[in-house]
Amino acid sequence: MIDDISPTATWEAVSSRPNAWLVDVRTPMEWEHIGVPDLSGAGRALVLDSWQLPPAGQVNPDFVKTLEQAGIGKTDEVYFICRSGARSMAAAHAAYDAGYHNVFNVADGFEGPPDAAGGRGRLAGWQASGLPCTRG
């Protein structure tokens, strides 16, 4: 079972434990146009590793390889984030199956659910929690 962890608890883990990593599994277009979590204030680097590849959304065949290349150890804590928590949960399961057993899903992702007007980033998630991020 993969646990959902709040964005705030994720920030606390990644900013205080050197063996904790945040992996953004969204697409390059999302990183560029919407923004990404900013870990620079904690002296850490965000790992960018798309779970699905545009335009068809097929699973990235190099997903686990990118985790390895980033230097993430099999016993490290790995927190996966996407837009709202669905892709990151799938990515966390894939990482678990590849031997990463301390994996977590960031609840509500970077943008969270849409509000009544269809906008995101205001109700829940990394942005709504007021955590450091770059804006696209």
PDB file of C-alpha atoms in Angstrom:
ATOM      1  CA  MET A   1       0.000   0.000   0.000  1.00  0.00           C
ATOM      2  CA  ILE A   2       1.301   3.446  -0.946  1.00  0.00           C
ATOM      3  CA  ASP A   3       0.495   6.170   1.574  1.00  0.00           C
ATOM      4  CA  ASP A   4      -0.817   9.602   0.599  1.00  0.00           C
ATOM      5  CA  ILE A   5       1.266  12.272   2.323  1.00  0.00           C
ATOM      6  CA  SER A   6       0.276  15.918   2.554  1.00  0.00           C
ATOM      7  CA  PRO A   7       2.305  18.472   0.614  1.00  0.00           C
ATOM      8  CA  THR A   8       3.382  20.104   3.894  1.00  0.00           C
ATOM      9  CA  ALA A   9       4.618  16.805   5.355  1.00  0.00           C
ATOM     10  CA  THR A  10       6.433  16.146   2.074  1.00  0.00           C
ATOM     11  CA  TRP A  11       8.161  19.552   2.236  1.00  0.00           C
ATOM     12  CA  GLU A  12       9.180  18.852   5.846  1.00  0.00           C
ATOM     13  CA  ALA A  13      10.651  15.461   4.906  1.00  0.00           C
ATOM     14  CA  VAL A  14      12.509  16.639   1.809  1.00  0.00           C
ATOM     15  CA  SER A  15      13.853  19.774   3.488  1.00  0.00           C
ATOM     16  CA  SER A  16      15.098  17.980   6.606  1.00  0.00           C
ATOM     17  CA  ARG A  17      16.222  14.493   5.529  1.00  0.00           C
ATOM     18  CA  PRO A  18      19.024  13.995   2.986  1.00  0.00           C
ATOM     19  CA  ASN A  19      17.651  10.591   1.987  1.00  0.00           C
ATOM     20  CA  ALA A  20      14.230  12.036   1.043  1.00  0.00           C
ATOM     21  CA  TRP A  21      13.572  12.937  -2.596  1.00  0.00           C
ATOM     22  CA  LEU A  22      10.730  14.690  -4.421  1.00  0.00           C
ATOM     23  CA  VAL A  23      10.069  13.417  -7.938  1.00  0.00           C
ATOM     24  CA  ASP A  24       7.753  15.405 -10.221  1.00  0.00           C
ATOM     25  CA  VAL A  25       6.211  12.962 -12.702  1.00  0.00           C
ATOM     26  CA  ARG A  26       4.284  15.489 -14.808  1.00  0.00           C
ATOM     27  CA  THR A  27       5.192  16.345 -18.399  1.00  0.00           C
ATOM     28  CA  PRO A  28       7.773  18.907 -19.557  1.00  0.00           C
ATOM     29  CA  MET A  29       4.912  21.109 -20.798  1.00  0.00           C
ATOM     30  CA  GLU A  30       3.383  21.145 -17.307  1.00  0.00           C
ATOM     31  CA  TRP A  31       6.752  21.953 -15.697  1.00  0.00           C
ATOM     32  CA  GLU A  32       7.286  24.824 -18.123  1.00  0.00           C
ATOM     33  CA  HIS A  33       3.791  26.323 -18.217  1.00  0.00           C
ATOM     34  CA  ILE A  34       2.463  25.663 -14.715  1.00  0.00           C
ATOM     35  CA  GLY A  35       5.601  25.540 -12.568  1.00  0.00           C
ATOM     36  CA  VAL A  36       7.373  23.128 -10.245  1.00  0.00           C
ATOM     37  CA  PRO A  37       8.075  22.736  -6.530  1.00  0.00           C
ATOM     38  CA  ASP A  38      11.127  24.817  -5.626  1.00  0.00           C
ATOM     39  CA  LEU A  39      13.445  22.958  -3.257  1.00  0.00           C
ATOM     40  CA  SER A  40      16.357  25.390  -3.573  1.00  0.00           C
ATOM     41  CA  GLY A  41      15.588  26.967  -0.191  1.00  0.00           C
ATOM     42  CA  ALA A  42      16.219  23.555   1.362  1.00  0.00           C
ATOM     43  CA  GLY A  43      19.410  23.090  -0.650  1.00  0.00           C
ATOM     44  CA  ARG A  44      17.827  20.245  -2.592  1.00  0.00           C
ATOM     45  CA  ALA A  45      17.110  19.535  -6.227  1.00  0.00           C
ATOM     46  CA  LEU A  46      13.777  18.380  -7.606  1.00  0.00           C
ATOM     47  CA  VAL A  47      13.910  15.247  -9.775  1.00  0.00           C
ATOM     48  CA  LEU A  48      11.963  15.631 -13.040  1.00  0.00           C
ATOM     49  CA  ASP A  49      10.901  12.228 -14.378  1.00  0.00           C
ATOM     50  CA  SER A  50       7.749  12.067 -16.514  1.00  0.00           C
ATOM     51  CA  TRP A  51       5.575   9.042 -15.829  1.00  0.00           C
ATOM     52  CA  GLN A  52       3.696   9.391 -19.120  1.00  0.00           C
ATOM     53  CA  LEU A  53       5.066  10.744 -22.378  1.00  0.00           C
ATOM     54  CA  PRO A  54       3.243  13.135 -24.701  1.00  0.00           C
ATOM     55  CA  PRO A  55       1.412  13.160 -26.958  1.00  0.00           C
ATOM     56  CA  ALA A  56      -0.233   9.741 -26.476  1.00  0.00           C
ATOM     57  CA  GLY A  57       0.415   9.379 -22.750  1.00  0.00           C
ATOM     58  CA  GLN A  58       2.286   6.087 -22.934  1.00  0.00           C
ATOM     59  CA  VAL A  59       4.266   5.062 -19.855  1.00  0.00           C
ATOM     60  CA  ASN A  60       7.859   6.300 -19.936  1.00  0.00           C
ATOM     61  CA  PRO A  61      10.036   3.200 -20.533  1.00  0.00           C
ATOM     62  CA  ASP A  62      12.994   4.976 -18.872  1.00  0.00           C
ATOM     63  CA  PHE A  63      11.107   5.981 -15.726  1.00  0.00           C
ATOM     64  CA  VAL A  64      12.980   3.711 -13.283  1.00  0.00           C
ATOM     65  CA  LYS A  65      16.286   4.298 -15.060  1.00  0.00           C
ATOM     66  CA  THR A  66      15.905   8.053 -14.457  1.00  0.00           C
ATOM     67  CA  LEU A  67      15.375   7.429 -10.730  1.00  0.00           C
ATOM     68  CA  GLU A  68      18.597   5.414 -10.675  1.00  0.00           C
ATOM     69  CA  GLN A  69      20.495   8.067 -12.646  1.00  0.00           C
ATOM     70  CA  ALA A  70      19.333  10.745 -10.181  1.00  0.00           C
ATOM     71  CA  GLY A  71      21.122   8.826  -7.434  1.00  0.00           C
ATOM     72  CA  ILE A  72      17.995   7.749  -5.571  1.00  0.00           C
ATOM     73  CA  GLY A  73      18.805   4.698  -3.483  1.00  0.00           C
ATOM     74  CA  LYS A  74      16.421   1.796  -3.048  1.00  0.00           C
ATOM     75  CA  THR A  75      16.170   2.516   0.703  1.00  0.00           C
ATOM     76  CA  ASP A  76      15.677   6.292   0.301  1.00  0.00           C
ATOM     77  CA  GLU A  77      12.319   7.982   0.870  1.00  0.00           C
ATOM     78  CA  VAL A  78      10.775   8.926  -2.469  1.00  0.00           C
ATOM     79  CA  TYR A  79       7.797  11.294  -2.705  1.00  0.00           C
ATOM     80  CA  PHE A  80       6.019  11.393  -6.075  1.00  0.00           C
ATOM     81  CA  ILE A  81       3.987  14.408  -7.197  1.00  0.00           C
ATOM     82  CA  CYS A  82       1.862  15.113 -10.289  1.00  0.00           C
ATOM     83  CA  ARG A  83      -0.993  17.532 -10.977  1.00  0.00           C
ATOM     84  CA  SER A  84      -3.589  16.009  -8.666  1.00  0.00           C
ATOM     85  CA  GLY A  85      -2.232  12.712  -7.315  1.00  0.00           C
ATOM     86  CA  ALA A  86      -3.268  10.076  -9.878  1.00  0.00           C
ATOM     87  CA  ARG A  87      -0.172   9.731 -12.084  1.00  0.00           C
ATOM     88  CA  SER A  88       2.068  10.022  -9.050  1.00  0.00           C
ATOM     89  CA  MET A  89       0.283   7.098  -7.406  1.00  0.00           C
ATOM     90  CA  ALA A  90       0.845   4.968 -10.526  1.00  0.00           C
ATOM     91  CA  ALA A  91       4.499   6.057 -10.576  1.00  0.00           C
ATOM     92  CA  ALA A  92       4.898   5.209  -6.874  1.00  0.00           C
ATOM     93  CA  HIS A  93       3.548   1.709  -7.523  1.00  0.00           C
ATOM     94  CA  ALA A  94       5.983   1.236 -10.415  1.00  0.00           C
ATOM     95  CA  ALA A  95       8.888   2.389  -8.242  1.00  0.00           C
ATOM     96  CA  TYR A  96       7.773   0.050  -5.470  1.00  0.00           C
ATOM     97  CA  ASP A  97       7.676  -2.844  -7.929  1.00  0.00           C
ATOM     98  CA  ALA A  98      11.230  -1.915  -8.992  1.00  0.00           C
ATOM     99  CA  GLY A  99      12.497  -2.245  -5.415  1.00  0.00           C
ATOM    100  CA  TYR A 100      11.974   1.259  -3.978  1.00  0.00           C
ATOM    101  CA  HIS A 101       9.994   0.389  -0.872  1.00  0.00           C
ATOM    102  CA  ASN A 102       9.883   3.773   0.904  1.00  0.00           C
ATOM    103  CA  VAL A 103       7.627   5.488  -1.624  1.00  0.00           C
ATOM    104  CA  PHE A 104       4.835   7.981  -1.032  1.00  0.00           C
ATOM    105  CA  ASN A 105       2.219   9.814  -3.062  1.00  0.00           C
ATOM    106  CA  VAL A 106       1.847  13.569  -2.517  1.00  0.00           C
ATOM    107  CA  ALA A 107      -1.865  13.993  -1.815  1.00  0.00           C
ATOM    108  CA  ASP A 108      -3.629  16.398  -4.192  1.00  0.00           C
ATOM    109  CA  GLY A 109      -0.415  16.871  -6.196  1.00  0.00           C
ATOM    110  CA  PHE A 110       0.946  20.211  -7.324  1.00  0.00           C
ATOM    111  CA  GLU A 111      -2.333  21.849  -8.387  1.00  0.00           C
ATOM    112  CA  GLY A 112      -5.026  19.912  -6.537  1.00  0.00           C
ATOM    113  CA  PRO A 113      -8.657  19.578  -7.627  1.00  0.00           C
ATOM    114  CA  PRO A 114     -10.471  22.171  -9.729  1.00  0.00           C
ATOM    115  CA  ASP A 115     -12.488  24.836  -7.954  1.00  0.00           C
ATOM    116  CA  ALA A 116     -16.056  25.828  -8.941  1.00  0.00           C
ATOM    117  CA  ALA A 117     -14.700  27.912 -11.838  1.00  0.00           C
ATOM    118  CA  GLY A 118     -12.474  25.065 -13.060  1.00  0.00           C
ATOM    119  CA  GLY A 119      -9.237  26.635 -11.874  1.00  0.00           C
ATOM    120  CA  ARG A 120      -6.613  24.695  -9.986  1.00  0.00           C
ATOM    121  CA  GLY A 121      -4.019  25.527  -7.366  1.00  0.00           C
ATOM    122  CA  ARG A 122      -6.383  27.155  -4.883  1.00  0.00           C
ATOM    123  CA  LEU A 123      -8.190  24.382  -2.992  1.00  0.00           C
ATOM    124  CA  ALA A 124      -5.520  21.809  -2.139  1.00  0.00           C
ATOM    125  CA  GLY A 125      -2.100  20.608  -3.214  1.00  0.00           C
ATOM    126  CA  TRP A 126       1.430  22.038  -3.166  1.00  0.00           C
ATOM    127  CA  GLN A 127       0.469  25.469  -4.546  1.00  0.00           C
ATOM    128  CA  ALA A 128      -2.577  25.926  -2.303  1.00  0.00           C
ATOM    129  CA  SER A 129      -0.454  24.958   0.710  1.00  0.00           C
ATOM    130  CA  GLY A 130       1.751  27.986   0.026  1.00  0.00           C
ATOM    131  CA  LEU A 131       4.874  25.892  -0.434  1.00  0.00           C
ATOM    132  CA  PRO A 132       7.800  27.201  -2.490  1.00  0.00           C
ATOM    133  CA  CYS A 133       7.346  26.850  -6.225  1.00  0.00           C
ATOM    134  CA  THR A 134       8.253  28.408  -9.504  1.00  0.00           C
ATOM    135  CA  ARG A 135       5.388  29.598 -11.660  1.00  0.00           C
ATOM    136  CA  GLY A 136       5.244  28.788 -15.335  1.00  0.00           C
TER     137      GLY A 136
END
